[in-house]
Amino acid sequence: MLKWKRFQDRSIRQKMFLTYALLMIVPLLAISISFYTYAISIFETRIVKSFEETNLQMMSTADNFINNMIKSSEQPFYDEKLMEILAKDYSRATYETFEKSMDFRYISDGVFKNLMTFNPSIDSILIYPQNSSLIYRRGYNTTFNYKYTPVHEPWYQQIHNNADKPVLLGLHEEKQMYAKPRKMLSVGRVLIDADSYRKIGVLLVNFRVEQLEKLFSGLTDKRDVNQVIMDGKGTVIFSTTPGMVGKNLIEPLSQIGPGSKEYYVVRHVAKVSGWQFYSVVHRNQLFAEINKLRDFTVLLFVLLVAVGFVIAFLVSGSISNPIRRLNRLMRKVERGDFDVTARQDSLDEVGHLSRSFNRMTAEIKDLIERIKLEEKKKRSAELNALQNQINPHFIYNTLSVIKWMSQAQMADNITEAIDDMIKVLSFSTRSTQEYVSIEEEMAFIRSYAELLQLRYYNVFDCEIEVAPDVLHYRTLKFMVQPFVENAVFHAFTGQDHQYQLNIRVEKTEDNDIQFIIRDNGIGIRQERLNELLEQEWSDNQTINSIGIGNVSRRLKLHYGEKYGVVIDSTEGLGTTVCIRIPAMEQNPVPHGPRKEEAV
């Protein structure tokens, strides 16, 4: 199962690749989405505006057409003879049939012909007189239906009941003028006698639905948009989609709201006719071209992303590969192989890092060689030290012979001096270890002080006080000896005074250990005291040639800045030295008794 790595745990190449890829993909994606959204928004705005303009143009054309029809229906009002004929009572006429025939000819060949000539869009005209069963008519390619009467038709009642204004009839069947009913649109009005204000007839001006198709013939080329005109009852009277005329679409179109996800619908209602004008388009048809643009944009985006991936891969590789090579070389160095060299073929940060790496490996290699040489010298020195141990053993054996001879001669002072000398030499050459116990260090100091008393004829008294609870702690070897040596050699210079040297070792309140070396000698001037603290080696050839300043530095290096040496001296009164070290347990190392015999 694959585990998701944190970004910071990934390799440099993966980080750079992901960074470059995101820097390219996110802007491209944002630009593409923004461009597509903006294009859709602009396109929708223009489409809706185009639909509105088309609808308004259609309404204007339709209203002009209806106005012409209405004006044509007004012409009979201005024909006085026509109005007289319609108001005539033929039952009082001498020659009723002849008058009817002449009146019919006048209306049909005169009035109707002039109207149809003036307005070619009229398909047929009819007048239904109020006081006669005669129907005046004229039309193109008509066959009069004598059996039909429209008196009980709803549209007839609608016209008859609206005597004060013309009535625009929606799509209806015309059964009077044709053998078979035809779909017609009509303008009807009631003819009124100007003198008596009574209804004398009903005028009906018919025009075919095909007239609308002629008016809007240019719209049929827009196959992706369906332009629909519905009358007041919701019946389609015009549509750019064949077969829609005569259907009632008011309910289906009402269900398509402005926020429809499938269709765009623009609706207007004409003021003159009351007709409803719809522009309906399916979104898939509307966005066919822009969808092609979208597909092209997606393809271009994929290609750019692929190219971006390749570029990111190459660029990240060009940066990370030198680092990876340098990492492999560093692993070789970790395994101890310093004979490696990084390529320095660039001037960037990686090139500088490679040059620094080469310098580092060269310095490490040189340092290792120096360490090897020093270790070789150290081993040689150890061999020399082991070789030189032969001389002390010879001295021990010789001093033992002299000690036995002095005992035989009853020379006690010589015996004691030789015994102390043997102890001092044994402590100095016994071991190369740096730490000894306080008990061992103070035993060495006691023997060393006795030797100095013999040399200076007991010019000073030495008192050593060591608290029993500090004997098992450890201390640096030869830590006290330089201060004892300095007191005897430099402080005890007069012969007329008995000098005192007091050495006390004790535990402090904060569990440290302090060595106090106090004398009553001539004291040390401040200038000389500074010189003693700064010198690394003693000026005189002493038993170990270790200077006071060296002891102070050794203490700070081993124990820290808190510990060290404090010297307080007053010229003419004496000197007090305080050495402070931490209380550290000494690991006991058993030493067998030394046999004082020839090796």
PDB file of C-alpha atoms in Angstrom, residues 193-452:
ATOM      1  CA  ASP A 193     -75.107  52.955 -38.451  1.00  0.00           C
ATOM      2  CA  ALA A 194     -73.855  56.453 -37.905  1.00  0.00           C
ATOM      3  CA  ASP A 195     -77.363  57.906 -37.664  1.00  0.00           C
ATOM      4  CA  SER A 196     -79.067  55.401 -35.407  1.00  0.00           C
ATOM      5  CA  TYR A 197     -75.984  53.840 -33.768  1.00  0.00           C
ATOM      6  CA  ARG A 198     -77.406  50.420 -34.256  1.00  0.00           C
ATOM      7  CA  LYS A 199     -75.505  47.330 -35.327  1.00  0.00           C
ATOM      8  CA  ILE A 200     -75.990  46.709 -38.998  1.00  0.00           C
ATOM      9  CA  GLY A 201     -73.450  43.989 -39.622  1.00  0.00           C
ATOM     10  CA  VAL A 202     -70.198  42.226 -38.786  1.00  0.00           C
ATOM     11  CA  LEU A 203     -67.065  42.710 -40.931  1.00  0.00           C
ATOM     12  CA  LEU A 204     -64.463  39.918 -41.034  1.00  0.00           C
ATOM     13  CA  VAL A 205     -61.097  40.410 -42.738  1.00  0.00           C
ATOM     14  CA  ASN A 206     -59.220  37.104 -43.069  1.00  0.00           C
ATOM     15  CA  PHE A 207     -55.565  36.529 -43.800  1.00  0.00           C
ATOM     16  CA  ARG A 208     -53.753  33.236 -43.906  1.00  0.00           C
ATOM     17  CA  VAL A 209     -51.122  32.039 -41.444  1.00  0.00           C
ATOM     18  CA  GLU A 210     -48.733  31.770 -44.384  1.00  0.00           C
ATOM     19  CA  GLN A 211     -48.649  35.577 -44.446  1.00  0.00           C
ATOM     20  CA  LEU A 212     -46.671  35.490 -41.187  1.00  0.00           C
ATOM     21  CA  GLU A 213     -44.249  33.044 -42.732  1.00  0.00           C
ATOM     22  CA  LYS A 214     -43.684  35.545 -45.533  1.00  0.00           C
ATOM     23  CA  LEU A 215     -43.169  38.337 -43.025  1.00  0.00           C
ATOM     24  CA  PHE A 216     -40.581  36.331 -41.066  1.00  0.00           C
ATOM     25  CA  SER A 217     -39.111  34.305 -43.895  1.00  0.00           C
ATOM     26  CA  GLY A 218     -35.583  35.430 -42.938  1.00  0.00           C
ATOM     27  CA  LEU A 219     -35.856  33.692 -39.566  1.00  0.00           C
ATOM     28  CA  THR A 220     -36.144  30.201 -41.010  1.00  0.00           C
ATOM     29  CA  ASP A 221     -32.378  30.164 -41.619  1.00  0.00           C
ATOM     30  CA  LYS A 222     -31.724  30.188 -37.862  1.00  0.00           C
ATOM     31  CA  ARG A 223     -32.109  26.492 -37.305  1.00  0.00           C
ATOM     32  CA  ASP A 224     -30.578  26.599 -33.846  1.00  0.00           C
ATOM     33  CA  VAL A 225     -33.193  29.077 -32.575  1.00  0.00           C
ATOM     34  CA  ASN A 226     -36.930  28.431 -32.492  1.00  0.00           C
ATOM     35  CA  GLN A 227     -38.943  31.624 -32.912  1.00  0.00           C
ATOM     36  CA  VAL A 228     -42.556  31.138 -31.794  1.00  0.00           C
ATOM     37  CA  ILE A 229     -45.551  33.462 -31.927  1.00  0.00           C
ATOM     38  CA  MET A 230     -48.662  32.520 -29.968  1.00  0.00           C
ATOM     39  CA  ASP A 231     -52.044  34.192 -29.986  1.00  0.00           C
ATOM     40  CA  GLY A 232     -53.898  35.193 -26.871  1.00  0.00           C
ATOM     41  CA  LYS A 233     -55.086  31.615 -26.279  1.00  0.00           C
ATOM     42  CA  GLY A 234     -51.596  30.157 -26.441  1.00  0.00           C
ATOM     43  CA  THR A 235     -52.005  28.633 -29.883  1.00  0.00           C
ATOM     44  CA  VAL A 236     -48.925  28.762 -32.109  1.00  0.00           C
ATOM     45  CA  ILE A 237     -49.570  30.938 -35.141  1.00  0.00           C
ATOM     46  CA  PHE A 238     -45.980  31.034 -36.301  1.00  0.00           C
ATOM     47  CA  SER A 239     -42.900  28.927 -35.656  1.00  0.00           C
ATOM     48  CA  THR A 240     -39.555  28.449 -37.348  1.00  0.00           C
ATOM     49  CA  THR A 241     -39.903  24.769 -36.505  1.00  0.00           C
ATOM     50  CA  PRO A 242     -42.193  23.005 -39.008  1.00  0.00           C
ATOM     51  CA  GLY A 243     -45.336  21.353 -37.682  1.00  0.00           C
ATOM     52  CA  MET A 244     -45.717  23.572 -34.630  1.00  0.00           C
ATOM     53  CA  VAL A 245     -48.480  25.839 -35.988  1.00  0.00           C
ATOM     54  CA  GLY A 246     -51.827  25.116 -34.350  1.00  0.00           C
ATOM     55  CA  LYS A 247     -50.388  23.536 -31.208  1.00  0.00           C
ATOM     56  CA  ASN A 248     -50.985  25.015 -27.814  1.00  0.00           C
ATOM     57  CA  LEU A 249     -47.585  25.596 -26.130  1.00  0.00           C
ATOM     58  CA  ILE A 250     -48.506  27.984 -23.388  1.00  0.00           C
ATOM     59  CA  GLU A 251     -48.112  25.337 -20.667  1.00  0.00           C
ATOM     60  CA  PRO A 252     -44.820  23.779 -21.950  1.00  0.00           C
ATOM     61  CA  LEU A 253     -43.226  27.194 -22.459  1.00  0.00           C
ATOM     62  CA  SER A 254     -44.392  28.439 -19.075  1.00  0.00           C
ATOM     63  CA  GLN A 255     -42.487  25.540 -17.466  1.00  0.00           C
ATOM     64  CA  ILE A 256     -39.263  26.738 -19.047  1.00  0.00           C
ATOM     65  CA  GLY A 257     -38.244  29.492 -16.678  1.00  0.00           C
ATOM     66  CA  PRO A 258     -35.509  32.092 -17.114  1.00  0.00           C
ATOM     67  CA  GLY A 259     -33.125  29.994 -15.007  1.00  0.00           C
ATOM     68  CA  SER A 260     -33.587  26.819 -17.046  1.00  0.00           C
ATOM     69  CA  LYS A 261     -30.452  24.703 -17.374  1.00  0.00           C
ATOM     70  CA  GLU A 262     -31.453  23.319 -20.775  1.00  0.00           C
ATOM     71  CA  TYR A 263     -33.014  26.260 -22.622  1.00  0.00           C
ATOM     72  CA  TYR A 264     -32.679  29.973 -23.087  1.00  0.00           C
ATOM     73  CA  VAL A 265     -36.100  31.640 -23.361  1.00  0.00           C
ATOM     74  CA  VAL A 266     -36.789  35.275 -24.234  1.00  0.00           C
ATOM     75  CA  ARG A 267     -40.444  36.377 -24.099  1.00  0.00           C
ATOM     76  CA  HIS A 268     -42.211  39.568 -25.180  1.00  0.00           C
ATOM     77  CA  VAL A 269     -45.895  40.495 -25.465  1.00  0.00           C
ATOM     78  CA  ALA A 270     -47.011  42.772 -28.302  1.00  0.00           C
ATOM     79  CA  LYS A 271     -49.082  45.788 -27.267  1.00  0.00           C
ATOM     80  CA  VAL A 272     -51.190  45.957 -30.449  1.00  0.00           C
ATOM     81  CA  SER A 273     -51.973  42.306 -31.058  1.00  0.00           C
ATOM     82  CA  GLY A 274     -51.429  40.865 -27.573  1.00  0.00           C
ATOM     83  CA  TRP A 275     -49.486  38.034 -29.168  1.00  0.00           C
ATOM     84  CA  GLN A 276     -46.638  36.408 -27.292  1.00  0.00           C
ATOM     85  CA  PHE A 277     -43.235  36.261 -28.963  1.00  0.00           C
ATOM     86  CA  TYR A 278     -40.808  33.600 -27.815  1.00  0.00           C
ATOM     87  CA  SER A 279     -37.201  32.928 -28.752  1.00  0.00           C
ATOM     88  CA  VAL A 280     -36.269  29.470 -27.515  1.00  0.00           C
ATOM     89  CA  VAL A 281     -32.889  27.806 -27.990  1.00  0.00           C
ATOM     90  CA  HIS A 282     -31.392  24.716 -26.483  1.00  0.00           C
ATOM     91  CA  ARG A 283     -28.154  25.358 -24.655  1.00  0.00           C
ATOM     92  CA  ASN A 284     -26.386  22.505 -26.429  1.00  0.00           C
ATOM     93  CA  GLN A 285     -27.262  24.024 -29.780  1.00  0.00           C
ATOM     94  CA  LEU A 286     -26.434  27.519 -28.635  1.00  0.00           C
ATOM     95  CA  PHE A 287     -23.046  26.537 -27.261  1.00  0.00           C
ATOM     96  CA  ALA A 288     -22.101  24.153 -30.029  1.00  0.00           C
ATOM     97  CA  GLU A 289     -19.402  26.506 -31.293  1.00  0.00           C
ATOM     98  CA  ILE A 290     -18.228  27.567 -27.883  1.00  0.00           C
ATOM     99  CA  ASN A 291     -18.121  23.918 -26.800  1.00  0.00           C
ATOM    100  CA  LYS A 292     -15.739  23.336 -29.673  1.00  0.00           C
ATOM    101  CA  LEU A 293     -13.693  26.227 -28.315  1.00  0.00           C
ATOM    102  CA  ARG A 294     -13.886  24.644 -24.866  1.00  0.00           C
ATOM    103  CA  ASP A 295     -12.690  21.295 -26.212  1.00  0.00           C
ATOM    104  CA  PHE A 296      -9.865  23.040 -28.029  1.00  0.00           C
ATOM    105  CA  THR A 297      -8.970  24.905 -24.828  1.00  0.00           C
ATOM    106  CA  VAL A 298      -8.957  21.663 -22.834  1.00  0.00           C
ATOM    107  CA  LEU A 299      -6.768  20.001 -25.463  1.00  0.00           C
ATOM    108  CA  LEU A 300      -4.429  22.984 -25.471  1.00  0.00           C
ATOM    109  CA  PHE A 301      -4.391  22.954 -21.655  1.00  0.00           C
ATOM    110  CA  VAL A 302      -3.489  19.252 -21.601  1.00  0.00           C
ATOM    111  CA  LEU A 303      -0.721  19.821 -24.137  1.00  0.00           C
ATOM    112  CA  LEU A 304       0.639  22.776 -22.176  1.00  0.00           C
ATOM    113  CA  VAL A 305       0.504  20.769 -18.950  1.00  0.00           C
ATOM    114  CA  ALA A 306       2.355  17.900 -20.640  1.00  0.00           C
ATOM    115  CA  VAL A 307       4.974  20.300 -21.977  1.00  0.00           C
ATOM    116  CA  GLY A 308       5.134  21.910 -18.527  1.00  0.00           C
ATOM    117  CA  PHE A 309       5.702  18.515 -16.909  1.00  0.00           C
ATOM    118  CA  VAL A 310       8.531  17.775 -19.315  1.00  0.00           C
ATOM    119  CA  ILE A 311      10.107  21.186 -18.717  1.00  0.00           C
ATOM    120  CA  ALA A 312       9.674  20.845 -14.937  1.00  0.00           C
ATOM    121  CA  PHE A 313      11.218  17.369 -15.074  1.00  0.00           C
ATOM    122  CA  LEU A 314      14.214  18.571 -17.082  1.00  0.00           C
ATOM    123  CA  VAL A 315      14.764  21.743 -15.062  1.00  0.00           C
ATOM    124  CA  SER A 316      14.402  19.989 -11.703  1.00  0.00           C
ATOM    125  CA  GLY A 317      16.771  17.283 -12.945  1.00  0.00           C
ATOM    126  CA  SER A 318      19.366  19.822 -14.071  1.00  0.00           C
ATOM    127  CA  ILE A 319      19.342  21.305 -10.562  1.00  0.00           C
ATOM    128  CA  SER A 320      18.945  18.164  -8.452  1.00  0.00           C
ATOM    129  CA  ASN A 321      21.278  15.830 -10.374  1.00  0.00           C
ATOM    130  CA  PRO A 322      24.474  17.675  -9.334  1.00  0.00           C
ATOM    131  CA  ILE A 323      23.213  17.655  -5.748  1.00  0.00           C
ATOM    132  CA  ARG A 324      22.487  13.924  -5.972  1.00  0.00           C
ATOM    133  CA  ARG A 325      25.977  13.282  -7.389  1.00  0.00           C
ATOM    134  CA  LEU A 326      27.440  15.336  -4.574  1.00  0.00           C
ATOM    135  CA  ASN A 327      25.337  13.346  -2.074  1.00  0.00           C
ATOM    136  CA  ARG A 328      26.728  10.055  -3.460  1.00  0.00           C
ATOM    137  CA  LEU A 329      30.262  11.393  -3.110  1.00  0.00           C
ATOM    138  CA  MET A 330      29.550  12.439   0.489  1.00  0.00           C
ATOM    139  CA  ARG A 331      28.368   8.913   1.267  1.00  0.00           C
ATOM    140  CA  LYS A 332      31.644   7.587  -0.090  1.00  0.00           C
ATOM    141  CA  VAL A 333      33.440  10.022   2.186  1.00  0.00           C
ATOM    142  CA  GLU A 334      31.337   8.727   5.104  1.00  0.00           C
ATOM    143  CA  ARG A 335      32.623   5.229   4.301  1.00  0.00           C
ATOM    144  CA  GLY A 336      36.201   6.519   4.429  1.00  0.00           C
ATOM    145  CA  ASP A 337      36.912   7.028   0.729  1.00  0.00           C
ATOM    146  CA  PHE A 338      38.470  10.471   0.421  1.00  0.00           C
ATOM    147  CA  ASP A 339      39.809   9.970  -3.106  1.00  0.00           C
ATOM    148  CA  VAL A 340      36.695  11.543  -4.648  1.00  0.00           C
ATOM    149  CA  THR A 341      36.345  14.740  -6.630  1.00  0.00           C
ATOM    150  CA  ALA A 342      33.117  16.582  -7.425  1.00  0.00           C
ATOM    151  CA  ARG A 343      32.614  18.093 -10.856  1.00  0.00           C
ATOM    152  CA  GLN A 344      32.924  21.867 -10.966  1.00  0.00           C
ATOM    153  CA  ASP A 345      31.293  22.593 -14.322  1.00  0.00           C
ATOM    154  CA  SER A 346      29.009  25.425 -13.170  1.00  0.00           C
ATOM    155  CA  LEU A 347      29.335  28.806 -11.488  1.00  0.00           C
ATOM    156  CA  ASP A 348      26.126  28.623  -9.458  1.00  0.00           C
ATOM    157  CA  GLU A 349      25.643  27.684  -5.813  1.00  0.00           C
ATOM    158  CA  VAL A 350      26.025  23.968  -6.590  1.00  0.00           C
ATOM    159  CA  GLY A 351      29.346  24.693  -8.302  1.00  0.00           C
ATOM    160  CA  HIS A 352      30.532  26.651  -5.247  1.00  0.00           C
ATOM    161  CA  LEU A 353      29.344  23.798  -3.032  1.00  0.00           C
ATOM    162  CA  SER A 354      31.282  21.301  -5.166  1.00  0.00           C
ATOM    163  CA  ARG A 355      34.454  23.360  -4.874  1.00  0.00           C
ATOM    164  CA  SER A 356      33.958  23.645  -1.115  1.00  0.00           C
ATOM    165  CA  PHE A 357      33.403  19.878  -0.963  1.00  0.00           C
ATOM    166  CA  ASN A 358      36.645  19.230  -2.826  1.00  0.00           C
ATOM    167  CA  ARG A 359      38.543  21.552  -0.481  1.00  0.00           C
ATOM    168  CA  MET A 360      36.930  19.875   2.529  1.00  0.00           C
ATOM    169  CA  THR A 361      37.835  16.346   1.402  1.00  0.00           C
ATOM    170  CA  ALA A 362      41.405  17.481   0.660  1.00  0.00           C
ATOM    171  CA  GLU A 363      41.713  19.060   4.103  1.00  0.00           C
ATOM    172  CA  ILE A 364      40.183  16.011   5.802  1.00  0.00           C
ATOM    173  CA  LYS A 365      42.558  13.740   3.905  1.00  0.00           C
ATOM    174  CA  ASP A 366      45.511  15.926   4.916  1.00  0.00           C
ATOM    175  CA  LEU A 367      44.272  16.027   8.516  1.00  0.00           C
ATOM    176  CA  ILE A 368      43.979  12.237   8.608  1.00  0.00           C
ATOM    177  CA  GLU A 369      47.514  11.943   7.288  1.00  0.00           C
ATOM    178  CA  ARG A 370      48.724  14.315   9.991  1.00  0.00           C
ATOM    179  CA  ILE A 371      46.820  12.364  12.655  1.00  0.00           C
ATOM    180  CA  LYS A 372      48.370   9.138  11.394  1.00  0.00           C
ATOM    181  CA  LEU A 373      51.813  10.741  11.551  1.00  0.00           C
ATOM    182  CA  GLU A 374      51.159  12.029  15.057  1.00  0.00           C
ATOM    183  CA  GLU A 375      49.888   8.621  16.159  1.00  0.00           C
ATOM    184  CA  LYS A 376      53.039   7.099  14.724  1.00  0.00           C
ATOM    185  CA  LYS A 377      55.139   9.600  16.651  1.00  0.00           C
ATOM    186  CA  LYS A 378      53.093   8.909  19.772  1.00  0.00           C
ATOM    187  CA  ARG A 379      53.674   5.164  19.480  1.00  0.00           C
ATOM    188  CA  SER A 380      57.376   5.846  18.989  1.00  0.00           C
ATOM    189  CA  ALA A 381      57.386   8.058  22.096  1.00  0.00           C
ATOM    190  CA  GLU A 382      55.603   5.334  24.071  1.00  0.00           C
ATOM    191  CA  LEU A 383      58.219   2.848  22.972  1.00  0.00           C
ATOM    192  CA  ASN A 384      60.920   5.268  24.027  1.00  0.00           C
ATOM    193  CA  ALA A 385      59.147   5.774  27.362  1.00  0.00           C
ATOM    194  CA  LEU A 386      59.013   2.007  27.889  1.00  0.00           C
ATOM    195  CA  GLN A 387      62.651   1.818  26.977  1.00  0.00           C
ATOM    196  CA  ASN A 388      63.469   4.624  29.410  1.00  0.00           C
ATOM    197  CA  GLN A 389      61.743   2.767  32.224  1.00  0.00           C
ATOM    198  CA  ILE A 390      64.783   0.555  32.336  1.00  0.00           C
ATOM    199  CA  ASN A 391      66.886   3.428  33.797  1.00  0.00           C
ATOM    200  CA  PRO A 392      64.577   4.082  36.827  1.00  0.00           C
ATOM    201  CA  HIS A 393      64.629   0.385  37.678  1.00  0.00           C
ATOM    202  CA  PHE A 394      68.386   0.467  37.600  1.00  0.00           C
ATOM    203  CA  ILE A 395      68.329   3.564  39.856  1.00  0.00           C
ATOM    204  CA  TYR A 396      65.867   1.820  42.236  1.00  0.00           C
ATOM    205  CA  ASN A 397      68.156  -1.177  42.548  1.00  0.00           C
ATOM    206  CA  THR A 398      71.245   1.009  43.039  1.00  0.00           C
ATOM    207  CA  LEU A 399      69.514   3.149  45.684  1.00  0.00           C
ATOM    208  CA  SER A 400      68.364  -0.023  47.458  1.00  0.00           C
ATOM    209  CA  VAL A 401      71.974  -1.258  47.659  1.00  0.00           C
ATOM    210  CA  ILE A 402      73.063   2.158  49.074  1.00  0.00           C
ATOM    211  CA  LYS A 403      70.147   2.043  51.551  1.00  0.00           C
ATOM    212  CA  TRP A 404      71.258  -1.380  52.816  1.00  0.00           C
ATOM    213  CA  MET A 405      74.838  -0.152  53.115  1.00  0.00           C
ATOM    214  CA  SER A 406      73.717   2.961  55.081  1.00  0.00           C
ATOM    215  CA  GLN A 407      71.682   0.766  57.396  1.00  0.00           C
ATOM    216  CA  ALA A 408      74.712  -1.418  57.920  1.00  0.00           C
ATOM    217  CA  GLN A 409      76.760   1.678  58.768  1.00  0.00           C
ATOM    218  CA  MET A 410      73.945   2.986  61.059  1.00  0.00           C
ATOM    219  CA  ALA A 411      73.582   6.221  58.942  1.00  0.00           C
ATOM    220  CA  ASP A 412      69.885   6.878  59.604  1.00  0.00           C
ATOM    221  CA  ASN A 413      69.674  10.220  57.779  1.00  0.00           C
ATOM    222  CA  ILE A 414      71.027   8.752  54.596  1.00  0.00           C
ATOM    223  CA  THR A 415      68.638   5.857  54.938  1.00  0.00           C
ATOM    224  CA  GLU A 416      65.625   8.156  55.302  1.00  0.00           C
ATOM    225  CA  ALA A 417      66.724  10.363  52.418  1.00  0.00           C
ATOM    226  CA  ILE A 418      67.225   7.403  50.122  1.00  0.00           C
ATOM    227  CA  ASP A 419      63.863   5.941  51.180  1.00  0.00           C
ATOM    228  CA  ASP A 420      62.078   9.230  50.355  1.00  0.00           C
ATOM    229  CA  MET A 421      63.951   9.453  47.101  1.00  0.00           C
ATOM    230  CA  ILE A 422      62.797   5.975  46.132  1.00  0.00           C
ATOM    231  CA  LYS A 423      59.166   6.916  46.888  1.00  0.00           C
ATOM    232  CA  VAL A 424      59.381  10.131  44.846  1.00  0.00           C
ATOM    233  CA  LEU A 425      60.928   8.378  41.878  1.00  0.00           C
ATOM    234  CA  SER A 426      58.408   5.562  42.150  1.00  0.00           C
ATOM    235  CA  PHE A 427      55.452   8.022  42.075  1.00  0.00           C
ATOM    236  CA  SER A 428      56.933   9.997  39.188  1.00  0.00           C
ATOM    237  CA  THR A 429      57.703   7.052  36.914  1.00  0.00           C
ATOM    238  CA  ARG A 430      55.226   4.480  38.054  1.00  0.00           C
ATOM    239  CA  SER A 431      52.408   5.326  35.620  1.00  0.00           C
ATOM    240  CA  THR A 432      51.536   7.689  32.789  1.00  0.00           C
ATOM    241  CA  GLN A 433      47.977   8.158  33.999  1.00  0.00           C
ATOM    242  CA  GLU A 434      46.877  11.765  34.560  1.00  0.00           C
ATOM    243  CA  TYR A 435      44.656  11.204  37.603  1.00  0.00           C
ATOM    244  CA  VAL A 436      45.664   9.767  40.987  1.00  0.00           C
ATOM    245  CA  SER A 437      43.893   9.585  44.299  1.00  0.00           C
ATOM    246  CA  ILE A 438      44.320  12.395  46.816  1.00  0.00           C
ATOM    247  CA  GLU A 439      45.878   9.864  49.169  1.00  0.00           C
ATOM    248  CA  GLU A 440      48.575   9.021  46.596  1.00  0.00           C
ATOM    249  CA  GLU A 441      49.194  12.677  45.709  1.00  0.00           C
ATOM    250  CA  MET A 442      49.621  13.704  49.360  1.00  0.00           C
ATOM    251  CA  ALA A 443      51.919  10.713  50.112  1.00  0.00           C
ATOM    252  CA  PHE A 444      54.100  11.936  47.249  1.00  0.00           C
ATOM    253  CA  ILE A 445      54.054  15.502  48.648  1.00  0.00           C
ATOM    254  CA  ARG A 446      55.012  14.246  52.099  1.00  0.00           C
ATOM    255  CA  SER A 447      58.062  12.355  50.735  1.00  0.00           C
ATOM    256  CA  TYR A 448      58.968  15.327  48.515  1.00  0.00           C
ATOM    257  CA  ALA A 449      58.776  17.741  51.481  1.00  0.00           C
ATOM    258  CA  GLU A 450      61.019  15.480  53.602  1.00  0.00           C
ATOM    259  CA  LEU A 451      63.642  15.508  50.851  1.00  0.00           C
ATOM    260  CA  LEU A 452      63.512  19.312  50.736  1.00  0.00           C
TER     261      LEU A 452
END
